[in-house]
Short mmCIF file of C-alpha atoms in Angstrom, two decimals:
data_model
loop_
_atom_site.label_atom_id
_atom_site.label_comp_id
_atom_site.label_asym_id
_atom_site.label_seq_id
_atom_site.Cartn_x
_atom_site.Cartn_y
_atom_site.Cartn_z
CA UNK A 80 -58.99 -75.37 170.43
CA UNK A 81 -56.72 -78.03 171.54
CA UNK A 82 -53.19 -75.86 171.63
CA UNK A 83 -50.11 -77.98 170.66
CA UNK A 84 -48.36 -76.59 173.38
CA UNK A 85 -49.73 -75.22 176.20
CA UNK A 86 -48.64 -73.80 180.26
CA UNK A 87 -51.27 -73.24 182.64
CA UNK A 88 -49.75 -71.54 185.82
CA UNK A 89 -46.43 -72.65 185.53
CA UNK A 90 -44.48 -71.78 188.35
CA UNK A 91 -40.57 -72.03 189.27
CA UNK A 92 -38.57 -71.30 192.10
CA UNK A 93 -35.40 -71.94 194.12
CA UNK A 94 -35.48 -70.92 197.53
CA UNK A 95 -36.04 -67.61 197.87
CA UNK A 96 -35.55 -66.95 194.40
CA UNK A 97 -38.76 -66.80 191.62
CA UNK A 98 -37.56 -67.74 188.25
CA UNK A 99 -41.13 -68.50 186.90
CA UNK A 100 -44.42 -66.41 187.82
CA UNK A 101 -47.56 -68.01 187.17
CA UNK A 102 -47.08 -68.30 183.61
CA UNK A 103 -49.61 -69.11 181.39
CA UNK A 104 -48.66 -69.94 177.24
CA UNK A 105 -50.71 -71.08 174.64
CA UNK A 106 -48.63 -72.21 171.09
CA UNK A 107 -51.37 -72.61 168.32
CA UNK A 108 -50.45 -75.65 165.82
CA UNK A 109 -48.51 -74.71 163.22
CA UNK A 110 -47.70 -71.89 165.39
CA UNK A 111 -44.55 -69.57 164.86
CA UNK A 112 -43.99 -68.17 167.91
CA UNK A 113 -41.31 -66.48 169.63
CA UNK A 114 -40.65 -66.16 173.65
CA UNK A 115 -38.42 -63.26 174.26
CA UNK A 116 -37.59 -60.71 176.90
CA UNK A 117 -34.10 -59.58 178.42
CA UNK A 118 -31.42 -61.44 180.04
CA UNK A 119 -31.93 -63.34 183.53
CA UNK A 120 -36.28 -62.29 182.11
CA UNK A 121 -36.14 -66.79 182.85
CA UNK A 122 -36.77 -67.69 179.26
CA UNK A 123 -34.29 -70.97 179.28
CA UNK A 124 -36.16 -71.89 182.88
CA UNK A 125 -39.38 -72.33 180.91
CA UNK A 126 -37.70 -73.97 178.03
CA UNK A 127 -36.41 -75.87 180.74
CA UNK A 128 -39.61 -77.20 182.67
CA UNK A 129 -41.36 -77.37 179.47
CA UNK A 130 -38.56 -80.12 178.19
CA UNK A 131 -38.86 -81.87 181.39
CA UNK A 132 -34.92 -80.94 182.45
CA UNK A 133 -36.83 -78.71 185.40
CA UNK A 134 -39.33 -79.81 187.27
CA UNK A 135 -42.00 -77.06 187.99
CA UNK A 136 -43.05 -75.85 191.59
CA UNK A 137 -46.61 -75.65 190.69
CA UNK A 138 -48.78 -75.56 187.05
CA UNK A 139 -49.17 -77.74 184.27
CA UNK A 140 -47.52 -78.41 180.80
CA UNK A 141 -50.00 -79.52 178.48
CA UNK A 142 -48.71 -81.13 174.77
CA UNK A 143 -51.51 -81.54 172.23
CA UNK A 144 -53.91 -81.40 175.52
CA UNK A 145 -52.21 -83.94 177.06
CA UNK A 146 -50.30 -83.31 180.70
CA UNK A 147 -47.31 -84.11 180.47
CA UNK A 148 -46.02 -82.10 183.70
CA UNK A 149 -44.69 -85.28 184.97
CA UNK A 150 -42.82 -86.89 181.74
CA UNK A 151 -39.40 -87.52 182.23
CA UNK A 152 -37.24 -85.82 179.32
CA UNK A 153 -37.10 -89.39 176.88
CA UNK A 154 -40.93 -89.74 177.33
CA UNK A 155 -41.87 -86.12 176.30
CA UNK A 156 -39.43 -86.42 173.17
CA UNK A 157 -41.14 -89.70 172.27
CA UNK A 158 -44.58 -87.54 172.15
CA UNK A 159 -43.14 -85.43 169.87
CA UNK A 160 -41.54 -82.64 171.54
CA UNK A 161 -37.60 -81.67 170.69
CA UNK A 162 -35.73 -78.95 171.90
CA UNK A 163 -32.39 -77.47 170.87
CA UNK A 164 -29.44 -76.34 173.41
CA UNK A 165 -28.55 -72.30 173.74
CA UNK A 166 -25.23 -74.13 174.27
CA UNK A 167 -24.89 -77.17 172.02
CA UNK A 168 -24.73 -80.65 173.24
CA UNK A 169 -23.15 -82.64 170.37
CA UNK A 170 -20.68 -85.36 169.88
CA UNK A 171 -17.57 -83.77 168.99
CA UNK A 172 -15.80 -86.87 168.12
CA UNK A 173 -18.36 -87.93 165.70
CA UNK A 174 -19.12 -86.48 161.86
CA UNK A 175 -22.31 -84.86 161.13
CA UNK A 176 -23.11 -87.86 158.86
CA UNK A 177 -23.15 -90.07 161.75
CA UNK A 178 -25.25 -87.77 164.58
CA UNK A 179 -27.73 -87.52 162.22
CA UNK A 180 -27.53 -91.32 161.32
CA UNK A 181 -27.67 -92.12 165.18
CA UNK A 182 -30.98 -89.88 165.28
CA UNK A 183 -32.48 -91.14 162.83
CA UNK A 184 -32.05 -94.81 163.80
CA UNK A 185 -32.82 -94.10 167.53
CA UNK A 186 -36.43 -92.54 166.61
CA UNK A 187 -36.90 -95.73 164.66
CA UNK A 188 -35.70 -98.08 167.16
CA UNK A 189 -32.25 -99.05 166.75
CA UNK A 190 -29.95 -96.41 168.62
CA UNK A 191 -28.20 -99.29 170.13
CA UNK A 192 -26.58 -101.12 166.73
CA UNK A 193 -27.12 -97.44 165.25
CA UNK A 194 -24.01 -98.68 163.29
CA UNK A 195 -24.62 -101.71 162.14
CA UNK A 196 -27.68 -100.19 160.39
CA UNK A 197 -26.33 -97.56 158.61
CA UNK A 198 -25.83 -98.02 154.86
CA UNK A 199 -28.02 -101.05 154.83
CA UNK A 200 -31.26 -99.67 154.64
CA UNK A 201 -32.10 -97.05 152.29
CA UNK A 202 -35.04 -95.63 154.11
CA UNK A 203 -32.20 -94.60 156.62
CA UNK A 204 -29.77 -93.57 154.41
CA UNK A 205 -32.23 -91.64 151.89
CA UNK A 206 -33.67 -89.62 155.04
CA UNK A 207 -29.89 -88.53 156.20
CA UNK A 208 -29.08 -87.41 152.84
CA UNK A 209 -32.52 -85.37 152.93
CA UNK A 210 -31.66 -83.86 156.04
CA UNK A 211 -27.68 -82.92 155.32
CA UNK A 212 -28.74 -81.50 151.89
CA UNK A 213 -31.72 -79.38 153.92
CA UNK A 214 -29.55 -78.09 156.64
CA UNK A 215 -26.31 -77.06 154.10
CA UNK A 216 -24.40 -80.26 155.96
CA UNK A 217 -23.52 -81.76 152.48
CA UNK A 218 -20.07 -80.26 152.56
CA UNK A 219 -19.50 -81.16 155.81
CA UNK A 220 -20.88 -84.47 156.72
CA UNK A 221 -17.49 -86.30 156.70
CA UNK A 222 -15.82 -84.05 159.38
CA UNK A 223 -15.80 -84.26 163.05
CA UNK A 224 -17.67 -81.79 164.78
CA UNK A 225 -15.55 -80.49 166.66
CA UNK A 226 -13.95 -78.81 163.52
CA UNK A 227 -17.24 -77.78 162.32
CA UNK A 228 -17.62 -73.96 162.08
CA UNK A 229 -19.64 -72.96 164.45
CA UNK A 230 -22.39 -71.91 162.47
CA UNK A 231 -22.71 -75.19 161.23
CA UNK A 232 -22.32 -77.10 164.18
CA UNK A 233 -25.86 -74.84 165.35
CA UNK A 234 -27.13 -76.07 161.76
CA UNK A 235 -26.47 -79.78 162.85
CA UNK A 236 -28.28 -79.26 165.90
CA UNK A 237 -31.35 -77.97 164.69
CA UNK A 238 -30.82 -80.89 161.96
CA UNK A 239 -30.66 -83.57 165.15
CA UNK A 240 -33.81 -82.04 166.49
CA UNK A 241 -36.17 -82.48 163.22
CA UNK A 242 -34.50 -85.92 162.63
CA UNK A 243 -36.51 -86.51 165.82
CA UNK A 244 -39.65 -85.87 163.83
CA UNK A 245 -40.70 -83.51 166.25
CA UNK A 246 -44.77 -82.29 165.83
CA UNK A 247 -43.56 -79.33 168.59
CA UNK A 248 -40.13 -78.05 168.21
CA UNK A 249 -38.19 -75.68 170.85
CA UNK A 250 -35.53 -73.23 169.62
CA UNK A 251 -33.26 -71.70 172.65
CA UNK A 252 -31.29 -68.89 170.93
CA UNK A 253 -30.17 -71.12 167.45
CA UNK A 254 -28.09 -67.87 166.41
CA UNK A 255 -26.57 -67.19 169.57
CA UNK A 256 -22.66 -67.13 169.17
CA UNK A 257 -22.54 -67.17 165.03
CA UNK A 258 -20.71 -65.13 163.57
CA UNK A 259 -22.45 -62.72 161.28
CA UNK A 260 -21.18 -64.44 158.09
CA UNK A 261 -22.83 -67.72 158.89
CA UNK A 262 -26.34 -65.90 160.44
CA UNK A 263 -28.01 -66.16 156.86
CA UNK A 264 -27.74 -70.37 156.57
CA UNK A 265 -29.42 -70.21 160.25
CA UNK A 266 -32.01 -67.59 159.01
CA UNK A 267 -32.64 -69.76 156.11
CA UNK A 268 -33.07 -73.08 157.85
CA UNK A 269 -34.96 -71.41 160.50
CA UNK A 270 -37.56 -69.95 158.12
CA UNK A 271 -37.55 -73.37 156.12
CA UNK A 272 -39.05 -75.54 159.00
CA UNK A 273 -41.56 -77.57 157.75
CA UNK A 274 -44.94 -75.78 158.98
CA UNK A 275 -46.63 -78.98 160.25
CA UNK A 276 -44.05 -78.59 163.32
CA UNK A 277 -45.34 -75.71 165.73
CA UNK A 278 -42.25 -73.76 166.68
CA UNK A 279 -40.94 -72.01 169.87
CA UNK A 280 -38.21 -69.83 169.11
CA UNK A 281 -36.39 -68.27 172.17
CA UNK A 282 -33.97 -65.50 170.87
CA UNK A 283 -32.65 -62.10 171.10
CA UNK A 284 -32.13 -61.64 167.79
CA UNK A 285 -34.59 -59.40 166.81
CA UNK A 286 -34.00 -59.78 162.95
CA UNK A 287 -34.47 -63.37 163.45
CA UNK A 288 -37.96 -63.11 165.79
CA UNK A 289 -39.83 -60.92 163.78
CA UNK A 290 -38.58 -62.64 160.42
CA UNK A 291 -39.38 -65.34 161.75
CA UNK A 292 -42.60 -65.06 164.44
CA UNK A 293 -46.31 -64.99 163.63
CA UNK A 294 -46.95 -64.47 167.67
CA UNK A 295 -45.22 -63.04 170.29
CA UNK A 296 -44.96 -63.63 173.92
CA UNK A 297 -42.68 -61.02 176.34
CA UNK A 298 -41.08 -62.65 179.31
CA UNK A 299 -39.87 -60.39 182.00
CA UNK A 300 -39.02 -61.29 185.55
CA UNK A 301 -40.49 -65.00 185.07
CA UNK A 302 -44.06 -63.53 184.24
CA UNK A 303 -45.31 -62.67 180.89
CA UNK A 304 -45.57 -58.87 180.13
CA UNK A 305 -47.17 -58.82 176.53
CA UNK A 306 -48.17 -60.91 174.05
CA UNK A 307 -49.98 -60.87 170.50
CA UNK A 308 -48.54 -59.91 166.87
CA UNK A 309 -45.10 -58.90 166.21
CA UNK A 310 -46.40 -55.10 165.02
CA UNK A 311 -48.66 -54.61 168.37
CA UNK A 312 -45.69 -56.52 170.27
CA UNK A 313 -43.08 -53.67 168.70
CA UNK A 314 -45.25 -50.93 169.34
CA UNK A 315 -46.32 -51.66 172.65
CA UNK A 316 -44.67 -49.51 175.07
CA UNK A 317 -43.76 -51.79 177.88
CA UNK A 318 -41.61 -53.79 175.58
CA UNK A 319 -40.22 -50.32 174.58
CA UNK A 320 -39.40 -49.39 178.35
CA UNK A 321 -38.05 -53.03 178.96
CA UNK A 322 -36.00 -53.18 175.78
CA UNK A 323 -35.00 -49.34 175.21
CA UNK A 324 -35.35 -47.88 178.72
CA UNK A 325 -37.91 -45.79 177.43
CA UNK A 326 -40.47 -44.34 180.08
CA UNK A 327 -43.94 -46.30 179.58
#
């Protein structure tokens, strides 16, 4: 099988300190799978090196069996691989209408008169109004984000991402910080990703994962632990002793 996503003894550290352990991944296509494991376990490292932000110490990053270890960030997102932020990285200044607008016309192109070509070509316009109706932005589209709630400023983001027409999308925590009131329009547009884009969700949520996750992979201390099905992954107890303090 040629794996839409795939780490073959990816390795990270800084100085003395191992973030990554010879980590090896392999994301089916179509794939629904979540990377999870406690806090500091180095799951936004691996998002990190796999996005091109980090550059590994030693292994390989392989998209659609292509290496891509060495890709600079822009050339890995113009093979088809988007991420979004466990912090978000938005324009606060600008309205939802117009980030998407700017992604849109920068995967086709014209990012730099991103203006000029909005509301003259309705291929453009018809695929923003697809993607603010998909991701609940409808209401919303005229305001600055910076006055977005927050839940919908992490809708926008995941919004930017597809725009990208991503075949691999990566997910770092898209429901960490919303309040519980807003968690169902995540949950929804979460669960609503088109299925020809493989997904790698990075969460604690554990709702959300095994909602959400046909495969799971267990992260702790930069190496992987466990993976397989979400019912093994729950039962297994070394996830119980990492996650409960449970004796193995």
């Amino acid at each position: 099988m040629t794996y839409a996503l795939e780490t073959r003894g990816l390795d990270k550290h800084f100085g003395g300190l191992h973030v990554t352990r010879d980590l090896s991944l392999k994301i089916a296509p179509g794939a629904r799978h979540a990377l999870i494991g406690p806090n500091g376990a180095g799951k936004t490292t691996v998002i990190n090196q796999l996005t091109g932000v980090l550059e590994p110490s030693a292994g390989r990053i392989l998209l659609e069996g292509q290496d891509i270890t060495d890709l600079p960030v822009h050339k890995r997102v113009l093979r088809g691989l988007s991420r979004t932020f466990q912090i978000n990285q938005l324009y606060p200044d600008l309205t939802p209408l117009e980030t998407i607008g700017l992604a849109v016309s920068e995967r086709l192109g014209g990012g730099g008169n991103w203006w000029r070509r909005m509301g003259t070509r309705d291929d453009i316009n018809a695929e923003i109004a697809e993607t603010l109706e998909r991701f609940r932005l409808l209401d919303v589209m005229n305001d600055r984000t910076s006055t977005l709630p927050y839940g919908k400023q992490r809708l926008l983001e995941i919004a930017v991402a597809i725009a990208a027409k991503p075949r691999v999308l990566l997910l770092d925590e898209p429901a960490a910080g919303v309040p519980e009131g807003e968690r169902k329009d995540i949950l929804a547009a979460v669960a609503a990703l088109p299925r020809d884009v493989t997904v790698l969700l990075i969460e604690h949520d554990m709702d959300l994962v095994f909602s959400f996750a046909d495969r799971i992979s267990v992260l702790v201390s930069g190496a992987l632990l466990v993976e397989g099905p979400p019912d093994e992954v729950a039962r297994d107890p070394q996830v119980k002793a990492v996650y409960l303090g449970e004796a193995a």
